[in-house]
JSON list of C-alpha atoms in Angstrom, two decimals:
[
{"chain": "A", "resi": 1, "resn": "MET", "atom": "CA", "xyz": [-0.22, -0.10, 0.02]},
{"chain": "A", "resi": 2, "resn": "THR", "atom": "CA", "xyz": [1.25, 3.44, -0.82]},
{"chain": "A", "resi": 3, "resn": "PHE", "atom": "CA", "xyz": [0.22, 6.29, 1.12]},
{"chain": "A", "resi": 4, "resn": "GLU", "atom": "CA", "xyz": [0.54, 9.92, 0.23]},
{"chain": "A", "resi": 5, "resn": "LEU", "atom": "CA", "xyz": [-0.86, 13.11, 1.90]},
{"chain": "A", "resi": 6, "resn": "THR", "atom": "CA", "xyz": [-3.45, 15.11, 0.20]},
{"chain": "A", "resi": 7, "resn": "ASP", "atom": "CA", "xyz": [-2.71, 18.86, -0.37]},
{"chain": "A", "resi": 8, "resn": "ALA", "atom": "CA", "xyz": [-5.29, 20.02, 2.80]},
{"chain": "A", "resi": 9, "resn": "GLU", "atom": "CA", "xyz": [-3.42, 17.33, 4.75]},
{"chain": "A", "resi": 10, "resn": "ARG", "atom": "CA", "xyz": [0.11, 18.75, 3.80]},
{"chain": "A", "resi": 11, "resn": "ALA", "atom": "CA", "xyz": [-1.60, 22.30, 4.51]},
{"chain": "A", "resi": 12, "resn": "PHE", "atom": "CA", "xyz": [-3.05, 21.48, 7.84]},
{"chain": "A", "resi": 13, "resn": "LEU", "atom": "CA", "xyz": [0.42, 19.66, 8.37]},
{"chain": "A", "resi": 14, "resn": "ALA", "atom": "CA", "xyz": [2.37, 22.82, 7.26]},
{"chain": "A", "resi": 15, "resn": "ALA", "atom": "CA", "xyz": [0.21, 25.23, 9.51]},
{"chain": "A", "resi": 16, "resn": "ALA", "atom": "CA", "xyz": [0.43, 23.23, 12.30]},
{"chain": "A", "resi": 17, "resn": "VAL", "atom": "CA", "xyz": [4.06, 22.59, 12.75]},
{"chain": "A", "resi": 18, "resn": "ASP", "atom": "CA", "xyz": [4.45, 26.77, 11.91]},
{"chain": "A", "resi": 19, "resn": "CYS", "atom": "CA", "xyz": [2.94, 27.15, 15.11]},
{"chain": "A", "resi": 20, "resn": "PHE", "atom": "CA", "xyz": [4.87, 24.67, 17.19]},
{"chain": "A", "resi": 21, "resn": "ILE", "atom": "CA", "xyz": [7.93, 25.83, 15.48]},
{"chain": "A", "resi": 22, "resn": "PRO", "atom": "CA", "xyz": [7.82, 29.46, 14.35]},
{"chain": "A", "resi": 23, "resn": "ALA", "atom": "CA", "xyz": [10.12, 31.34, 12.35]},
{"chain": "A", "resi": 24, "resn": "ASP", "atom": "CA", "xyz": [12.40, 33.23, 14.30]},
{"chain": "A", "resi": 25, "resn": "HIS", "atom": "CA", "xyz": [16.14, 34.60, 14.85]},
{"chain": "A", "resi": 26, "resn": "LEU", "atom": "CA", "xyz": [17.76, 31.26, 15.76]},
{"chain": "A", "resi": 27, "resn": "THR", "atom": "CA", "xyz": [15.99, 28.78, 12.72]},
{"chain": "A", "resi": 28, "resn": "PRO", "atom": "CA", "xyz": [13.55, 28.68, 9.77]},
{"chain": "A", "resi": 29, "resn": "SER", "atom": "CA", "xyz": [9.64, 27.44, 10.44]},
{"chain": "A", "resi": 30, "resn": "GLY", "atom": "CA", "xyz": [8.73, 23.91, 11.02]},
{"chain": "A", "resi": 31, "resn": "SER", "atom": "CA", "xyz": [8.13, 24.01, 7.36]},
{"chain": "A", "resi": 32, "resn": "ASP", "atom": "CA", "xyz": [10.67, 25.04, 5.82]},
{"chain": "A", "resi": 33, "resn": "CYS", "atom": "CA", "xyz": [12.89, 23.01, 8.27]},
{"chain": "A", "resi": 34, "resn": "GLY", "atom": "CA", "xyz": [11.37, 19.91, 6.23]},
{"chain": "A", "resi": 35, "resn": "VAL", "atom": "CA", "xyz": [8.92, 18.94, 9.13]},
{"chain": "A", "resi": 36, "resn": "VAL", "atom": "CA", "xyz": [6.10, 18.04, 7.14]},
{"chain": "A", "resi": 37, "resn": "ASP", "atom": "CA", "xyz": [8.37, 15.74, 4.74]},
{"chain": "A", "resi": 38, "resn": "PHE", "atom": "CA", "xyz": [9.48, 13.83, 7.47]},
{"chain": "A", "resi": 39, "resn": "ILE", "atom": "CA", "xyz": [6.03, 13.23, 9.11]},
{"chain": "A", "resi": 40, "resn": "ALA", "atom": "CA", "xyz": [4.94, 12.32, 5.29]},
{"chain": "A", "resi": 41, "resn": "ALA", "atom": "CA", "xyz": [7.98, 10.16, 5.16]},
{"chain": "A", "resi": 42, "resn": "GLN", "atom": "CA", "xyz": [6.82, 8.16, 8.78]},
{"chain": "A", "resi": 43, "resn": "LEU", "atom": "CA", "xyz": [3.56, 8.03, 8.19]},
{"chain": "A", "resi": 44, "resn": "ALA", "atom": "CA", "xyz": [4.01, 6.19, 4.52]},
{"chain": "A", "resi": 45, "resn": "GLY", "atom": "CA", "xyz": [6.49, 3.83, 5.68]},
{"chain": "A", "resi": 46, "resn": "ASP", "atom": "CA", "xyz": [6.30, 1.19, 9.25]},
{"chain": "A", "resi": 47, "resn": "TRP", "atom": "CA", "xyz": [5.47, 3.56, 11.97]},
{"chain": "A", "resi": 48, "resn": "GLY", "atom": "CA", "xyz": [2.82, 5.12, 10.25]},
{"chain": "A", "resi": 49, "resn": "ALA", "atom": "CA", "xyz": [1.36, 1.05, 9.17]},
{"chain": "A", "resi": 50, "resn": "GLY", "atom": "CA", "xyz": [1.58, 0.45, 13.36]},
{"chain": "A", "resi": 51, "resn": "ALA", "atom": "CA", "xyz": [4.00, -2.54, 12.52]},
{"chain": "A", "resi": 52, "resn": "ARG", "atom": "CA", "xyz": [5.23, -2.19, 16.29]},
{"chain": "A", "resi": 53, "resn": "LEU", "atom": "CA", "xyz": [2.20, -1.63, 17.73]},
{"chain": "A", "resi": 54, "resn": "TYR", "atom": "CA", "xyz": [-0.29, -3.97, 19.02]},
{"chain": "A", "resi": 55, "resn": "ARG", "atom": "CA", "xyz": [-3.70, -3.53, 17.99]},
{"chain": "A", "resi": 56, "resn": "ASP", "atom": "CA", "xyz": [-5.89, -6.39, 18.42]},
{"chain": "A", "resi": 57, "resn": "GLY", "atom": "CA", "xyz": [-9.00, -6.33, 20.54]},
{"chain": "A", "resi": 58, "resn": "PRO", "atom": "CA", "xyz": [-10.10, -5.59, 23.03]},
{"chain": "A", "resi": 59, "resn": "ILE", "atom": "CA", "xyz": [-9.22, -2.18, 23.09]},
{"chain": "A", "resi": 60, "resn": "GLN", "atom": "CA", "xyz": [-10.21, -0.44, 25.96]},
{"chain": "A", "resi": 61, "resn": "LYS", "atom": "CA", "xyz": [-10.01, 3.39, 27.20]},
{"chain": "A", "resi": 62, "resn": "GLY", "atom": "CA", "xyz": [-6.67, 3.76, 28.87]},
{"chain": "A", "resi": 63, "resn": "LYS", "atom": "CA", "xyz": [-5.16, 5.81, 31.86]},
{"chain": "A", "resi": 64, "resn": "PRO", "atom": "CA", "xyz": [-2.74, 8.79, 30.34]},
{"chain": "A", "resi": 65, "resn": "GLU", "atom": "CA", "xyz": [0.48, 6.56, 31.51]},
{"chain": "A", "resi": 66, "resn": "HIS", "atom": "CA", "xyz": [-0.85, 3.71, 29.48]},
{"chain": "A", "resi": 67, "resn": "GLY", "atom": "CA", "xyz": [0.30, 5.37, 26.53]},
{"chain": "A", "resi": 68, "resn": "TYR", "atom": "CA", "xyz": [-1.54, 5.07, 23.06]},
{"chain": "A", "resi": 69, "resn": "GLN", "atom": "CA", "xyz": [-4.73, 3.10, 23.65]},
{"chain": "A", "resi": 70, "resn": "LEU", "atom": "CA", "xyz": [-6.21, 3.56, 20.17]},
{"chain": "A", "resi": 71, "resn": "GLY", "atom": "CA", "xyz": [-6.92, 0.60, 17.93]},
{"chain": "A", "resi": 72, "resn": "LEU", "atom": "CA", "xyz": [-5.53, 2.49, 14.68]},
{"chain": "A", "resi": 73, "resn": "THR", "atom": "CA", "xyz": [-2.36, 3.17, 13.06]},
{"chain": "A", "resi": 74, "resn": "PRO", "atom": "CA", "xyz": [-0.67, 6.29, 12.74]},
{"chain": "A", "resi": 75, "resn": "ARG", "atom": "CA", "xyz": [-1.75, 6.84, 9.83]},
{"chain": "A", "resi": 76, "resn": "GLU", "atom": "CA", "xyz": [-5.08, 6.35, 10.20]},
{"chain": "A", "resi": 77, "resn": "LEU", "atom": "CA", "xyz": [-5.09, 8.71, 13.49]},
{"chain": "A", "resi": 78, "resn": "PHE", "atom": "CA", "xyz": [-3.49, 11.89, 11.42]},
{"chain": "A", "resi": 79, "resn": "ARG", "atom": "CA", "xyz": [-6.44, 11.26, 8.24]},
{"chain": "A", "resi": 80, "resn": "ILE", "atom": "CA", "xyz": [-8.86, 10.55, 10.53]},
{"chain": "A", "resi": 81, "resn": "GLY", "atom": "CA", "xyz": [-7.55, 13.67, 13.34]},
{"chain": "A", "resi": 82, "resn": "ILE", "atom": "CA", "xyz": [-6.86, 15.92, 10.15]},
{"chain": "A", "resi": 83, "resn": "ALA", "atom": "CA", "xyz": [-10.30, 15.85, 8.67]},
{"chain": "A", "resi": 84, "resn": "ALA", "atom": "CA", "xyz": [-11.97, 16.32, 12.33]},
{"chain": "A", "resi": 85, "resn": "ALA", "atom": "CA", "xyz": [-9.74, 19.07, 12.90]},
{"chain": "A", "resi": 86, "resn": "ASN", "atom": "CA", "xyz": [-10.65, 21.13, 10.10]},
{"chain": "A", "resi": 87, "resn": "ALA", "atom": "CA", "xyz": [-14.10, 20.17, 10.66]},
{"chain": "A", "resi": 88, "resn": "TYR", "atom": "CA", "xyz": [-14.02, 21.52, 14.58]},
{"chain": "A", "resi": 89, "resn": "CYS", "atom": "CA", "xyz": [-12.27, 24.64, 12.97]},
{"chain": "A", "resi": 90, "resn": "ARG", "atom": "CA", "xyz": [-14.95, 25.26, 10.19]},
{"chain": "A", "resi": 91, "resn": "ARG", "atom": "CA", "xyz": [-17.29, 24.40, 13.16]},
{"chain": "A", "resi": 92, "resn": "ALA", "atom": "CA", "xyz": [-15.23, 26.99, 15.90]},
{"chain": "A", "resi": 93, "resn": "HIS", "atom": "CA", "xyz": [-14.49, 29.39, 13.18]},
{"chain": "A", "resi": 94, "resn": "GLY", "atom": "CA", "xyz": [-16.14, 29.25, 9.88]},
{"chain": "A", "resi": 95, "resn": "LYS", "atom": "CA", "xyz": [-12.73, 28.20, 8.17]},
{"chain": "A", "resi": 96, "resn": "ASN", "atom": "CA", "xyz": [-10.30, 25.25, 7.87]},
{"chain": "A", "resi": 97, "resn": "PHE", "atom": "CA", "xyz": [-7.09, 24.96, 10.05]},
{"chain": "A", "resi": 98, "resn": "ALA", "atom": "CA", "xyz": [-4.60, 26.32, 8.01]},
{"chain": "A", "resi": 99, "resn": "ALA", "atom": "CA", "xyz": [-6.76, 29.26, 6.60]},
{"chain": "A", "resi": 100, "resn": "LEU", "atom": "CA", "xyz": [-6.68, 30.78, 10.17]},
{"chain": "A", "resi": 101, "resn": "ASP", "atom": "CA", "xyz": [-4.63, 33.45, 11.30]},
{"chain": "A", "resi": 102, "resn": "ASP", "atom": "CA", "xyz": [-1.91, 32.55, 14.15]},
{"chain": "A", "resi": 103, "resn": "ALA", "atom": "CA", "xyz": [-4.52, 33.51, 16.84]},
{"chain": "A", "resi": 104, "resn": "GLY", "atom": "CA", "xyz": [-7.22, 30.85, 16.08]},
{"chain": "A", "resi": 105, "resn": "ARG", "atom": "CA", "xyz": [-4.93, 28.40, 14.90]},
{"chain": "A", "resi": 106, "resn": "ASN", "atom": "CA", "xyz": [-3.65, 28.30, 18.54]},
{"chain": "A", "resi": 107, "resn": "ALA", "atom": "CA", "xyz": [-6.98, 28.43, 19.89]},
{"chain": "A", "resi": 108, "resn": "ALA", "atom": "CA", "xyz": [-7.67, 25.34, 18.20]},
{"chain": "A", "resi": 109, "resn": "LEU", "atom": "CA", "xyz": [-4.44, 23.42, 18.68]},
{"chain": "A", "resi": 110, "resn": "THR", "atom": "CA", "xyz": [-5.07, 24.31, 22.96]},
{"chain": "A", "resi": 111, "resn": "ALA", "atom": "CA", "xyz": [-8.74, 22.63, 22.22]},
{"chain": "A", "resi": 112, "resn": "MET", "atom": "CA", "xyz": [-7.03, 19.98, 20.67]},
{"chain": "A", "resi": 113, "resn": "GLU", "atom": "CA", "xyz": [-4.54, 19.57, 23.35]},
{"chain": "A", "resi": 114, "resn": "SER", "atom": "CA", "xyz": [-7.28, 20.33, 26.11]},
{"chain": "A", "resi": 115, "resn": "GLY", "atom": "CA", "xyz": [-9.49, 17.82, 24.52]},
{"chain": "A", "resi": 116, "resn": "SER", "atom": "CA", "xyz": [-12.22, 19.95, 24.38]},
{"chain": "A", "resi": 117, "resn": "ALA", "atom": "CA", "xyz": [-11.84, 19.40, 20.34]},
{"chain": "A", "resi": 118, "resn": "ALA", "atom": "CA", "xyz": [-13.20, 15.90, 20.88]},
{"chain": "A", "resi": 119, "resn": "SER", "atom": "CA", "xyz": [-15.76, 14.19, 19.40]},
{"chain": "A", "resi": 120, "resn": "ASP", "atom": "CA", "xyz": [-17.34, 10.40, 19.54]},
{"chain": "A", "resi": 121, "resn": "ASP", "atom": "CA", "xyz": [-14.66, 10.35, 16.41]},
{"chain": "A", "resi": 122, "resn": "PHE", "atom": "CA", "xyz": [-11.85, 12.56, 17.19]},
{"chain": "A", "resi": 123, "resn": "PRO", "atom": "CA", "xyz": [-10.11, 11.76, 19.93]},
{"chain": "A", "resi": 124, "resn": "ALA", "atom": "CA", "xyz": [-8.48, 15.20, 19.93]},
{"chain": "A", "resi": 125, "resn": "LYS", "atom": "CA", "xyz": [-6.02, 14.93, 22.56]},
{"chain": "A", "resi": 126, "resn": "GLU", "atom": "CA", "xyz": [-4.21, 11.74, 21.11]},
{"chain": "A", "resi": 127, "resn": "PHE", "atom": "CA", "xyz": [-4.38, 13.63, 17.88]},
{"chain": "A", "resi": 128, "resn": "PHE", "atom": "CA", "xyz": [-2.68, 16.53, 19.54]},
{"chain": "A", "resi": 129, "resn": "GLU", "atom": "CA", "xyz": [-0.05, 14.52, 21.01]},
{"chain": "A", "resi": 130, "resn": "ALA", "atom": "CA", "xyz": [0.42, 12.48, 18.32]},
{"chain": "A", "resi": 131, "resn": "LEU", "atom": "CA", "xyz": [1.12, 15.54, 15.97]},
{"chain": "A", "resi": 132, "resn": "LEU", "atom": "CA", "xyz": [3.51, 17.52, 18.16]},
{"chain": "A", "resi": 133, "resn": "GLY", "atom": "CA", "xyz": [5.54, 14.13, 18.74]},
{"chain": "A", "resi": 134, "resn": "ALA", "atom": "CA", "xyz": [5.62, 13.82, 15.38]},
{"chain": "A", "resi": 135, "resn": "ALA", "atom": "CA", "xyz": [6.81, 17.34, 14.86]},
{"chain": "A", "resi": 136, "resn": "MET", "atom": "CA", "xyz": [9.68, 17.43, 17.31]},
{"chain": "A", "resi": 137, "resn": "GLU", "atom": "CA", "xyz": [10.91, 14.50, 15.88]},
{"chain": "A", "resi": 138, "resn": "GLY", "atom": "CA", "xyz": [11.21, 16.09, 12.27]},
{"chain": "A", "resi": 139, "resn": "PHE", "atom": "CA", "xyz": [12.18, 19.11, 13.98]},
{"chain": "A", "resi": 140, "resn": "PHE", "atom": "CA", "xyz": [15.35, 17.36, 16.03]},
{"chain": "A", "resi": 141, "resn": "ALA", "atom": "CA", "xyz": [16.17, 14.14, 13.93]},
{"chain": "A", "resi": 142, "resn": "ASP", "atom": "CA", "xyz": [18.72, 13.73, 11.81]},
{"chain": "A", "resi": 143, "resn": "PRO", "atom": "CA", "xyz": [18.43, 15.00, 7.93]},
{"chain": "A", "resi": 144, "resn": "ILE", "atom": "CA", "xyz": [18.53, 12.14, 6.18]},
{"chain": "A", "resi": 145, "resn": "TYR", "atom": "CA", "xyz": [15.21, 11.04, 7.27]},
{"chain": "A", "resi": 146, "resn": "GLY", "atom": "CA", "xyz": [13.72, 14.29, 5.68]},
{"chain": "A", "resi": 147, "resn": "GLY", "atom": "CA", "xyz": [13.46, 17.04, 8.80]},
{"chain": "A", "resi": 148, "resn": "ASN", "atom": "CA", "xyz": [16.33, 19.09, 10.16]},
{"chain": "A", "resi": 149, "resn": "ARG", "atom": "CA", "xyz": [16.99, 20.47, 7.07]},
{"chain": "A", "resi": 150, "resn": "ASP", "atom": "CA", "xyz": [20.20, 22.44, 6.67]},
{"chain": "A", "resi": 151, "resn": "LEU", "atom": "CA", "xyz": [20.70, 20.95, 10.71]},
{"chain": "A", "resi": 152, "resn": "ALA", "atom": "CA", "xyz": [18.81, 24.18, 11.55]},
{"chain": "A", "resi": 153, "resn": "ALA", "atom": "CA", "xyz": [17.66, 22.53, 14.50]},
{"chain": "A", "resi": 154, "resn": "TRP", "atom": "CA", "xyz": [21.24, 21.03, 15.48]},
{"chain": "A", "resi": 155, "resn": "LYS", "atom": "CA", "xyz": [22.81, 24.20, 14.89]},
{"chain": "A", "resi": 156, "resn": "MET", "atom": "CA", "xyz": [20.61, 25.77, 17.11]},
{"chain": "A", "resi": 157, "resn": "ILE", "atom": "CA", "xyz": [21.39, 23.91, 20.07]},
{"chain": "A", "resi": 158, "resn": "GLY", "atom": "CA", "xyz": [24.74, 23.10, 19.56]},
{"chain": "A", "resi": 159, "resn": "TYR", "atom": "CA", "xyz": [24.45, 19.56, 19.23]},
{"chain": "A", "resi": 160, "resn": "PRO", "atom": "CA", "xyz": [27.43, 18.20, 16.91]},
{"chain": "A", "resi": 161, "resn": "GLY", "atom": "CA", "xyz": [25.01, 15.05, 15.15]},
{"chain": "A", "resi": 162, "resn": "LEU", "atom": "CA", "xyz": [26.74, 12.29, 13.88]},
{"chain": "A", "resi": 163, "resn": "PRO", "atom": "CA", "xyz": [28.54, 10.57, 17.18]},
{"chain": "A", "resi": 164, "resn": "ALA", "atom": "CA", "xyz": [31.63, 8.99, 15.02]},
{"chain": "A", "resi": 165, "resn": "SER", "atom": "CA", "xyz": [32.56, 12.45, 13.35]},
{"chain": "A", "resi": 166, "resn": "TYR", "atom": "CA", "xyz": [33.43, 13.82, 17.05]},
{"chain": "A", "resi": 167, "resn": "ARG", "atom": "CA", "xyz": [34.72, 11.03, 18.88]},
{"chain": "A", "resi": 168, "resn": "ASP", "atom": "CA", "xyz": [37.89, 12.25, 19.28]},
{"chain": "A", "resi": 169, "resn": "ALA", "atom": "CA", "xyz": [36.67, 15.59, 20.30]},
{"chain": "A", "resi": 170, "resn": "VAL", "atom": "CA", "xyz": [34.68, 14.04, 23.85]},
{"chain": "A", "resi": 171, "resn": "THR", "atom": "CA", "xyz": [38.50, 13.73, 25.10]},
{"chain": "A", "resi": 172, "resn": "THR", "atom": "CA", "xyz": [40.20, 16.94, 23.72]},
{"chain": "A", "resi": 173, "resn": "SER", "atom": "CA", "xyz": [37.06, 19.45, 24.48]},
{"chain": "A", "resi": 174, "resn": "PHE", "atom": "CA", "xyz": [35.86, 18.16, 27.54]},
{"chain": "A", "resi": 175, "resn": "GLY", "atom": "CA", "xyz": [34.70, 21.36, 29.58]},
{"chain": "A", "resi": 176, "resn": "LYS", "atom": "CA", "xyz": [35.07, 23.90, 26.25]},
{"chain": "A", "resi": 177, "resn": "ARG", "atom": "CA", "xyz": [32.43, 25.14, 23.99]},
{"chain": "A", "resi": 178, "resn": "TYR", "atom": "CA", "xyz": [33.25, 22.42, 20.90]},
{"chain": "A", "resi": 179, "resn": "ASP", "atom": "CA", "xyz": [32.24, 24.66, 17.82]},
{"chain": "A", "resi": 180, "resn": "HIS", "atom": "CA", "xyz": [32.59, 22.55, 14.89]},
{"chain": "A", "resi": 181, "resn": "PRO", "atom": "CA", "xyz": [29.29, 22.10, 12.30]},
{"chain": "A", "resi": 182, "resn": "PRO", "atom": "CA", "xyz": [27.35, 19.61, 13.26]},
{"chain": "A", "resi": 183, "resn": "HIS", "atom": "CA", "xyz": [27.20, 16.29, 10.55]},
{"chain": "A", "resi": 184, "resn": "SER", "atom": "CA", "xyz": [24.20, 14.04, 9.19]},
{"chain": "A", "resi": 185, "resn": "LEU", "atom": "CA", "xyz": [24.42, 10.33, 8.54]},
{"chain": "A", "resi": 186, "resn": "GLY", "atom": "CA", "xyz": [23.77, 11.52, 5.17]},
{"chain": "A", "resi": 187, "resn": "GLU", "atom": "CA", "xyz": [26.97, 13.54, 4.65]},
{"chain": "A", "resi": 188, "resn": "PRO", "atom": "CA", "xyz": [30.59, 12.09, 3.40]},
{"chain": "A", "resi": 189, "resn": "GLN", "atom": "CA", "xyz": [32.85, 12.36, 6.14]}
]
């Protein structure tokens, strides 16, 4: 089975990750850093298909400390979640999520985070947590996976990247600032 995001799903994700990771003097926005491409690749792969999730019934409502307790694959959760989030935004704000201004987007994300945007077929809180988690992973992951374009997040936090490229510096730079550029798994060493 192949999986691709629709234009509406891409627009939603771009707007959402730009709320989580707005452009500033330290980094470009989340969408400019490739976070949407990272999420799309993950949803198209084994993670999106729920390859490591137990999904056989009975599925019962769990407590938050139990972790993910839905019978949906991440791919299904995102597809259903984006459609339901857009429907919620049209009811609450008269527009799809991507068409809202920053204040409207933040209000919609806050409603999802608190669960107040939930409906019988929309686990808003679980969707928000999955969306935020995927955005953070895409922003901080090695660029070889589609996100963290131009190593923007690693440069921002001072992470050197691929451990093999700075192994010797661990002892020679101990207690000193390590100011060499970061390296990705996809870069020649």
